[in-house]
Short mmCIF file of C-alpha atoms in Angstrom, two decimals:
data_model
loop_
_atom_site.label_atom_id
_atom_site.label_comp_id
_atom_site.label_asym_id
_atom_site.label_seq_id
_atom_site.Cartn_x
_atom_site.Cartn_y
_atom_site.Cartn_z
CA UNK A 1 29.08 -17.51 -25.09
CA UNK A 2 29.67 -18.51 -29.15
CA UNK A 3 31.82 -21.36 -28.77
CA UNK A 4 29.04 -22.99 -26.21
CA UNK A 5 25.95 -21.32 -27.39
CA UNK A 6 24.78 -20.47 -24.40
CA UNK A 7 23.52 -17.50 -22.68
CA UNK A 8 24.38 -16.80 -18.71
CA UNK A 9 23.06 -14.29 -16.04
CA UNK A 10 25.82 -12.49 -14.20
CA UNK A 11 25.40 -13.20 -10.27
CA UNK A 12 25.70 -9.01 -10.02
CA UNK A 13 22.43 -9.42 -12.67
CA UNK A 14 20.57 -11.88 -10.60
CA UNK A 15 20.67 -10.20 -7.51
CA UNK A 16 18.20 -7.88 -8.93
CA UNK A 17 16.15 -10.00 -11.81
CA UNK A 18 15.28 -13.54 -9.63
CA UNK A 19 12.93 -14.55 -6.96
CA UNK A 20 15.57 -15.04 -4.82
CA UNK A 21 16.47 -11.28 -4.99
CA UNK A 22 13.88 -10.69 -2.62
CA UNK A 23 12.89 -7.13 -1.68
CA UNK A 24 15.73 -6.05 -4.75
CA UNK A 25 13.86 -8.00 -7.76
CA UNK A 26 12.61 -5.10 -9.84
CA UNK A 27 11.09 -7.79 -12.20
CA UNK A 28 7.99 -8.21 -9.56
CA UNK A 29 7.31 -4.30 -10.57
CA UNK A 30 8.05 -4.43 -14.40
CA UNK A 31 5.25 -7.39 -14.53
CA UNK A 32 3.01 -4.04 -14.01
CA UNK A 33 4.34 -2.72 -17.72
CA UNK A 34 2.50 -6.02 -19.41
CA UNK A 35 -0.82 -4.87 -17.80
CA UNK A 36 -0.94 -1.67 -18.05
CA UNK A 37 -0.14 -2.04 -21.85
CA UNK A 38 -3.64 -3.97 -22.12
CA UNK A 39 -5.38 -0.73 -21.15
CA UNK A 40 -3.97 1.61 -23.51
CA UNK A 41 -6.32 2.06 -25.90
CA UNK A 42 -9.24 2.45 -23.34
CA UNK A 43 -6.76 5.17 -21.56
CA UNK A 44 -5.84 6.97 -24.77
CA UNK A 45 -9.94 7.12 -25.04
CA UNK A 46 -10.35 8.73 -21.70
CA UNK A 47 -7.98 11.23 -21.92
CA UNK A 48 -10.00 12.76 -25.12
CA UNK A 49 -13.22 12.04 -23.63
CA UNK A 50 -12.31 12.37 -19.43
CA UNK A 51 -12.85 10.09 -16.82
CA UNK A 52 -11.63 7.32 -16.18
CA UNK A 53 -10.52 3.29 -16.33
CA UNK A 54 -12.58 1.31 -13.35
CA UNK A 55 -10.60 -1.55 -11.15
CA UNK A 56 -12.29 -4.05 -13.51
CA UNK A 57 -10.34 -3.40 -15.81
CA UNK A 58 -7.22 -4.22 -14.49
CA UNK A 59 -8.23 -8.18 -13.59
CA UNK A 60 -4.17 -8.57 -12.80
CA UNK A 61 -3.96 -6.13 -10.24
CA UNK A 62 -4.79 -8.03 -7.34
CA UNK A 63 -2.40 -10.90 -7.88
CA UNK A 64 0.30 -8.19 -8.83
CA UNK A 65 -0.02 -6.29 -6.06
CA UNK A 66 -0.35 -9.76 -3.86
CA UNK A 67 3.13 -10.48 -5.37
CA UNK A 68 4.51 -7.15 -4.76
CA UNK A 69 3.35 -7.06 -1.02
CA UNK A 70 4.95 -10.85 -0.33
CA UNK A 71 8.13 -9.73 -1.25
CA UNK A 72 7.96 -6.70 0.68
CA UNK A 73 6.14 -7.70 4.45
CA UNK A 74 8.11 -11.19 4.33
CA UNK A 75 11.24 -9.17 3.93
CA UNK A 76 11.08 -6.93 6.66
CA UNK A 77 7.50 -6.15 8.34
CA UNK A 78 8.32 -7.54 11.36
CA UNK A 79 12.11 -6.95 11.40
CA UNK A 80 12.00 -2.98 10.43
CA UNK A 81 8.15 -1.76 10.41
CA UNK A 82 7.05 -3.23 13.85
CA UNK A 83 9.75 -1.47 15.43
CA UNK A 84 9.27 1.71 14.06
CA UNK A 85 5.95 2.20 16.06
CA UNK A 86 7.43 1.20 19.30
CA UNK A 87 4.26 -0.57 19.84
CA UNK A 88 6.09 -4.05 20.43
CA UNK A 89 4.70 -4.57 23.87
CA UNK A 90 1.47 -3.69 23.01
CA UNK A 91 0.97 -6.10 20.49
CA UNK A 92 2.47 -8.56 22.28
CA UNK A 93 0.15 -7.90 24.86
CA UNK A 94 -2.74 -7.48 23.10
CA UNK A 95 -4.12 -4.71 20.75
CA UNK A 96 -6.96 -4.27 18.10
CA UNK A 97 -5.40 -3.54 15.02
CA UNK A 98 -7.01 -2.48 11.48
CA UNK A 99 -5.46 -2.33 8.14
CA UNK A 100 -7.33 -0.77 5.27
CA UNK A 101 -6.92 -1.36 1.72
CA UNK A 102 -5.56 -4.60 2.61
CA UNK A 103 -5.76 -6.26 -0.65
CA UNK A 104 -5.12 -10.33 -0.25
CA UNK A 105 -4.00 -9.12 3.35
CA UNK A 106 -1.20 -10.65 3.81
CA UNK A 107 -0.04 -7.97 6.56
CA UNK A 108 -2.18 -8.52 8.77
CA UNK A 109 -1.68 -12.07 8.45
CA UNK A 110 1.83 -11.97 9.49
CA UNK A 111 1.12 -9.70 12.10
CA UNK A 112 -1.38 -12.06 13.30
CA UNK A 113 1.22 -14.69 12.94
CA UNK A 114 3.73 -12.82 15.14
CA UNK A 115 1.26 -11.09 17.49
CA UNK A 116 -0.83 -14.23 18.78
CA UNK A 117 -2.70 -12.13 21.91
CA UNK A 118 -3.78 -8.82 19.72
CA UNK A 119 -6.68 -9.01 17.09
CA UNK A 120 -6.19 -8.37 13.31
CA UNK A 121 -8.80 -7.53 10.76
CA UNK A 122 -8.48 -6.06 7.01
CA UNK A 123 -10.54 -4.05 4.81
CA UNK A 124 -10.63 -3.77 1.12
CA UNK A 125 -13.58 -3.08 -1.49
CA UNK A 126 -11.90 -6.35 -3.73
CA UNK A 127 -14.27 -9.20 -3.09
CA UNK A 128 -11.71 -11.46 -4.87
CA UNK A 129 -8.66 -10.24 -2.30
CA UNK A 130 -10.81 -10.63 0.78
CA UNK A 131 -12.08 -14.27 -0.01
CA UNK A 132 -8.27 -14.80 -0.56
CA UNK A 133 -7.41 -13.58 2.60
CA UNK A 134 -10.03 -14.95 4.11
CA UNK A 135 -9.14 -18.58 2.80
CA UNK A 136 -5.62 -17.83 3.86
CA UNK A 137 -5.96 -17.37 7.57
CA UNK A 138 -8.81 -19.68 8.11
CA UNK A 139 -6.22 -21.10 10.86
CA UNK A 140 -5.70 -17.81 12.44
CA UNK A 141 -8.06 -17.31 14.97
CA UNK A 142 -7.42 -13.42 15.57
CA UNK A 143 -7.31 -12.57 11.96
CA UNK A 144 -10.52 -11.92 9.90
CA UNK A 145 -11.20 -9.93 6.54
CA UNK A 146 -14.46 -7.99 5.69
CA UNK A 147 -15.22 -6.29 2.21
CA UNK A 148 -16.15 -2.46 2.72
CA UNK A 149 -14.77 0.87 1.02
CA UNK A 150 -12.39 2.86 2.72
CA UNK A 151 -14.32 6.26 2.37
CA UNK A 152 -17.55 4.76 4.27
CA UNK A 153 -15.94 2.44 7.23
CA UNK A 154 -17.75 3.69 10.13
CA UNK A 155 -15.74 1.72 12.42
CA UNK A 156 -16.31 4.16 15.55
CA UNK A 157 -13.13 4.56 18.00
CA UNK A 158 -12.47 0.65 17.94
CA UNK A 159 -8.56 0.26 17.32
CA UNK A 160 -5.24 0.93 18.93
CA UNK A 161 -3.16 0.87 15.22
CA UNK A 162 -4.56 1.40 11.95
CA UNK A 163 -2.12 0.97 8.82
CA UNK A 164 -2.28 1.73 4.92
CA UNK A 165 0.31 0.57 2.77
CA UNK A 166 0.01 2.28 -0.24
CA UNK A 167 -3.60 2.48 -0.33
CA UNK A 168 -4.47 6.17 0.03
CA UNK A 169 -3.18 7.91 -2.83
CA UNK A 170 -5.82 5.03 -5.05
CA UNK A 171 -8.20 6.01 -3.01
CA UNK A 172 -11.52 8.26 -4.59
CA UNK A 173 -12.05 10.14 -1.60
CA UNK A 174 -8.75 10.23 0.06
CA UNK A 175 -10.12 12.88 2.72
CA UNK A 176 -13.26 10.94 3.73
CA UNK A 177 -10.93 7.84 3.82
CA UNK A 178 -8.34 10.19 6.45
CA UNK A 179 -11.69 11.20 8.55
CA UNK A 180 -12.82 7.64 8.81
CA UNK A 181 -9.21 6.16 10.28
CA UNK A 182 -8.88 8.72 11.83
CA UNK A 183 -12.67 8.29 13.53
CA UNK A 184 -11.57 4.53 13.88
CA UNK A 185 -8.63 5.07 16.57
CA UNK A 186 -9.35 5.31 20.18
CA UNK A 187 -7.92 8.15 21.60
CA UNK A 188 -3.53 7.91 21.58
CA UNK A 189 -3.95 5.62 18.95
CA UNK A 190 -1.35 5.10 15.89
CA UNK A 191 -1.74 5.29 12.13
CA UNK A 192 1.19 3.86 9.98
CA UNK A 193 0.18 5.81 6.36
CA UNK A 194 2.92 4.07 3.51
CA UNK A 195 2.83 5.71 0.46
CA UNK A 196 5.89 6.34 -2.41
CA UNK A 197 8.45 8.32 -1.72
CA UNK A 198 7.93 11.42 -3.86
CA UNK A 199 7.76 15.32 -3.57
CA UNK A 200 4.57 16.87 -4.37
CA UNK A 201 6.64 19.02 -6.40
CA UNK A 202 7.12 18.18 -9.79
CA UNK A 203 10.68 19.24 -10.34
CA UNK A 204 11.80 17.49 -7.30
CA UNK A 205 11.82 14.42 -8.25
CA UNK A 206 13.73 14.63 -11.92
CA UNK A 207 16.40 13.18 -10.46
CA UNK A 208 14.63 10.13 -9.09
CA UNK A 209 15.63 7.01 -11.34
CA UNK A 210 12.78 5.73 -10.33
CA UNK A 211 10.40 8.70 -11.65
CA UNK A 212 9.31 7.87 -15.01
CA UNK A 213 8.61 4.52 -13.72
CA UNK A 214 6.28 5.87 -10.94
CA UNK A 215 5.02 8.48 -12.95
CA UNK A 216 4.05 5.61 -15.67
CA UNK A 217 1.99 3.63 -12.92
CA UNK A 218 0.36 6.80 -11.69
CA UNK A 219 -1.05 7.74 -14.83
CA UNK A 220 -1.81 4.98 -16.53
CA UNK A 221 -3.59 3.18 -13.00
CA UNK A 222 -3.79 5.31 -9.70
CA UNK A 223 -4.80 8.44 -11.05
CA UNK A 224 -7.72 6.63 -13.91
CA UNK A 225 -8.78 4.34 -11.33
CA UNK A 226 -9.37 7.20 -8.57
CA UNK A 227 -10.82 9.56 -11.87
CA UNK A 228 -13.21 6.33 -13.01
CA UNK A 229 -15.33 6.78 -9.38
CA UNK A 230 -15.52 10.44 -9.35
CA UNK A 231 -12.27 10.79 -7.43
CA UNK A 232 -9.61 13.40 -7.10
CA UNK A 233 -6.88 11.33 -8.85
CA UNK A 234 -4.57 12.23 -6.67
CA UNK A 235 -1.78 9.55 -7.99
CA UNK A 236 1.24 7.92 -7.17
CA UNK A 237 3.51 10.70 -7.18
CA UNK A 238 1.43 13.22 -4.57
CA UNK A 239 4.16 13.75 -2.29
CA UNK A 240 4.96 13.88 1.19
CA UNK A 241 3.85 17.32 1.56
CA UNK A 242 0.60 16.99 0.54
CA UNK A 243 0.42 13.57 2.50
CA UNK A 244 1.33 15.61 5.29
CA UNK A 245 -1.24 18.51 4.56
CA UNK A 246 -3.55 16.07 4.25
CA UNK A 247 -2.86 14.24 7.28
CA UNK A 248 -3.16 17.43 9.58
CA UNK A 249 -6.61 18.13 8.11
CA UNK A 250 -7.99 14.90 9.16
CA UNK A 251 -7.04 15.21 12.84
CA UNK A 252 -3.69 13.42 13.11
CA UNK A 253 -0.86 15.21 14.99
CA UNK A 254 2.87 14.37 15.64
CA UNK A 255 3.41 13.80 12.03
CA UNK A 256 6.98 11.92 11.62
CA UNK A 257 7.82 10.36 8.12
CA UNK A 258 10.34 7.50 8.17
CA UNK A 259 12.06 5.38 5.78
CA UNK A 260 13.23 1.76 5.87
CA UNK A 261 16.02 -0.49 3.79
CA UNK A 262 14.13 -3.06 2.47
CA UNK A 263 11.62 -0.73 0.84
CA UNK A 264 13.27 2.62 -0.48
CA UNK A 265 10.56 3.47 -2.28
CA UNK A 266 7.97 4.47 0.23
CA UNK A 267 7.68 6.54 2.74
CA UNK A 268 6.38 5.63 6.28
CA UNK A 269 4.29 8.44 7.81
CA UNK A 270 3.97 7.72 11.41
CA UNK A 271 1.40 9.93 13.40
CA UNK A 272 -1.47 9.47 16.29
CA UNK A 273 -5.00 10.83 17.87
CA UNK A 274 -4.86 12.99 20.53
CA UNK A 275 -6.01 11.90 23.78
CA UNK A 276 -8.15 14.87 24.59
#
C-alpha cells in the first residue's frame, strides 16, 4: 500500500506460503532450492567428470526432509494412509511393522502413537536421523530405531507391514532394497511403496506443473546421491511403470497404486507376499 507503506499477504496467498497452510505450503519444498544451490559447482564437476555428490554433502537434507514429512504424516497418515491398507484391526490388535528409509522417523512414531498394542521400528543409514528418532520416542515403548542400509537388511520374514515413503527411488540398489522387504514380510504380508507421482515416460509428464520442479530435485540430489555409491540413479521422476516393473520382479503381487488428498504428489503403491 503507498499511502501506508506497508506490504500485505492476500489470505488466497497465505493459504499456500505459511505454516499454517499445512499439507498446501509449497514454501517447505522451495527451502530445497537454497540447498541444492550450495552444490552446484561440485554437480557441474561431476557431470564432466561422472559420478556423483555423496549424502554428506547435503548436511540440510535431513532436517528438510524432517520438515517435509511433519507436514505431510501429521496431516493425514492416520486419517487417509491407515485406511488405505485396511489393516485397521490388525494394528489395533497388534502387528510388527517396519518402515525403511525412515529418516527422523516420525511415521512410525505416530503410528506407534495411534497403534499402542503393535510394534514399530525404523531403518535408515543417517546416524544423525536415527539418534533423532531415537531421542524422540524414548517414551514410546513399542517404537525403536536402528541404523542399517536398506540394500543389506536381512531382517528374515519378521513383519506383517513394511512401508517406504519416498525412499526407493534414492536408493543405490533399489532391486536389492525390493528383495530385502520383500524377504522381510511373513507370508500375506503388506508393503505400502510411496514414491512421486510421475510417468516413466518422459513426455508424459510435460504437462505436470510440478515437473521442472521434480525434475530439478532429481537431478541435482536423487539421481547424484544414488550415482555417488555406485547406484543406478534411478531419480525422482522413474515412474509408476517402472515402480511397478520393479515391484513384480522382487516378488510382490496384487500391485494397486492409490492416491490421497493431502499429498498429490505421490503415489501409493499398495501390494503383498503371497502366502504360498
Amino acid at each position: 500500500d503507498p499511502e501506508s507503506e506497508l506490504f500485505s499477504l492476500p489470505d488466497e496467498h497465505s493459504g499456500l506460503v505459511t505454516r499454517r497452510a499445512g499439507p498446501r505450503n509449497l514454501t517447505v519444498q522451495m527451502q530445497q532450492i537454497g540447498m541444492l544451490a550450495e552444490v552446484e559447482d561440485d554437480l557441474v564437476r561431476v557431470f564432466e567428470e561422472g559420478g556423483g555428490l555423496p549424502y554428506d554433502k547435503f548436511p540440510r537434507f535431513q532436517a528438510l526432509m524432517s520438515d517435509s514429512s511433519e507436514r505431510r504424516f501429521k496431516s493425514g497418515l492416520i486419517e487417509q494412509v491407515v485406511p488405505l491398507l485396511e489393516m485397521t484391526d490388525a494394528l489395533q490388535a497388534g502387528i510388527d511393522v517396519a518402515d525403511v528409509g525412515c529418516g527422523s522417523g516420525l511415521a512410525s512414531y505416530l503410528l506407534g502413537q495411534e497403534f499402542p498394542n503393535s510394534r514399530f521400528i525404523g531403518f535408515d543409514m543417517s546416524t544423525e536421523g536415527i539418534a533423532r528418532a531415537n531421542e524422540a520416542a524414548k517414551d514410546l515403548d513399542n517404537v525403536s530405531y536402528q541404523v542399517a542400509d536398506a540394500a543389506a537388511l536381512n531382517q528374515g520374514p519378521n513383519f506383517d507391514l513394511v512401508t517406504t515413503f519416498d525412499a526407493i527411488h534414492d536408493q543405490a540398489k533399489p532391486k536389492d532394497a525390493l528383495a530385502g522387504i520383500f524377504a522381510m514380510l511373513r507370508p500375506g504380508g503388506t508393503y505400502l511403496c510411496v514414491e512421486p507421482k510421475a510417468s516413466s515416460v518422459l513426455e508424459e509428464n510435460l504437462q505436470d506443473p510440478m515437473a521442472p520442479f521434480m525434475y530439478t530435485i532429481s537431478t541435482m540430489h536423487c539421481m547424484t546421491v544414488s550415482l555417488a555409491y555406485g547406484g543406478d540413479g534411478l531419480g525422482a521422476a522413474w515412474g509408476h511403470q517402472l515402480a511397478t516393473e520393479y515391484l513384480t520382479e522382487a516378488g510382490f503381487r496384487d500391485i494397486n497404486v492409490e492416491g490421497i488428498r493431502h499429498d498429490p504428489g505421490n503415489n501409493y503403491f499398495i501390494s503383498t507376499k503371497a502366502i504360498s
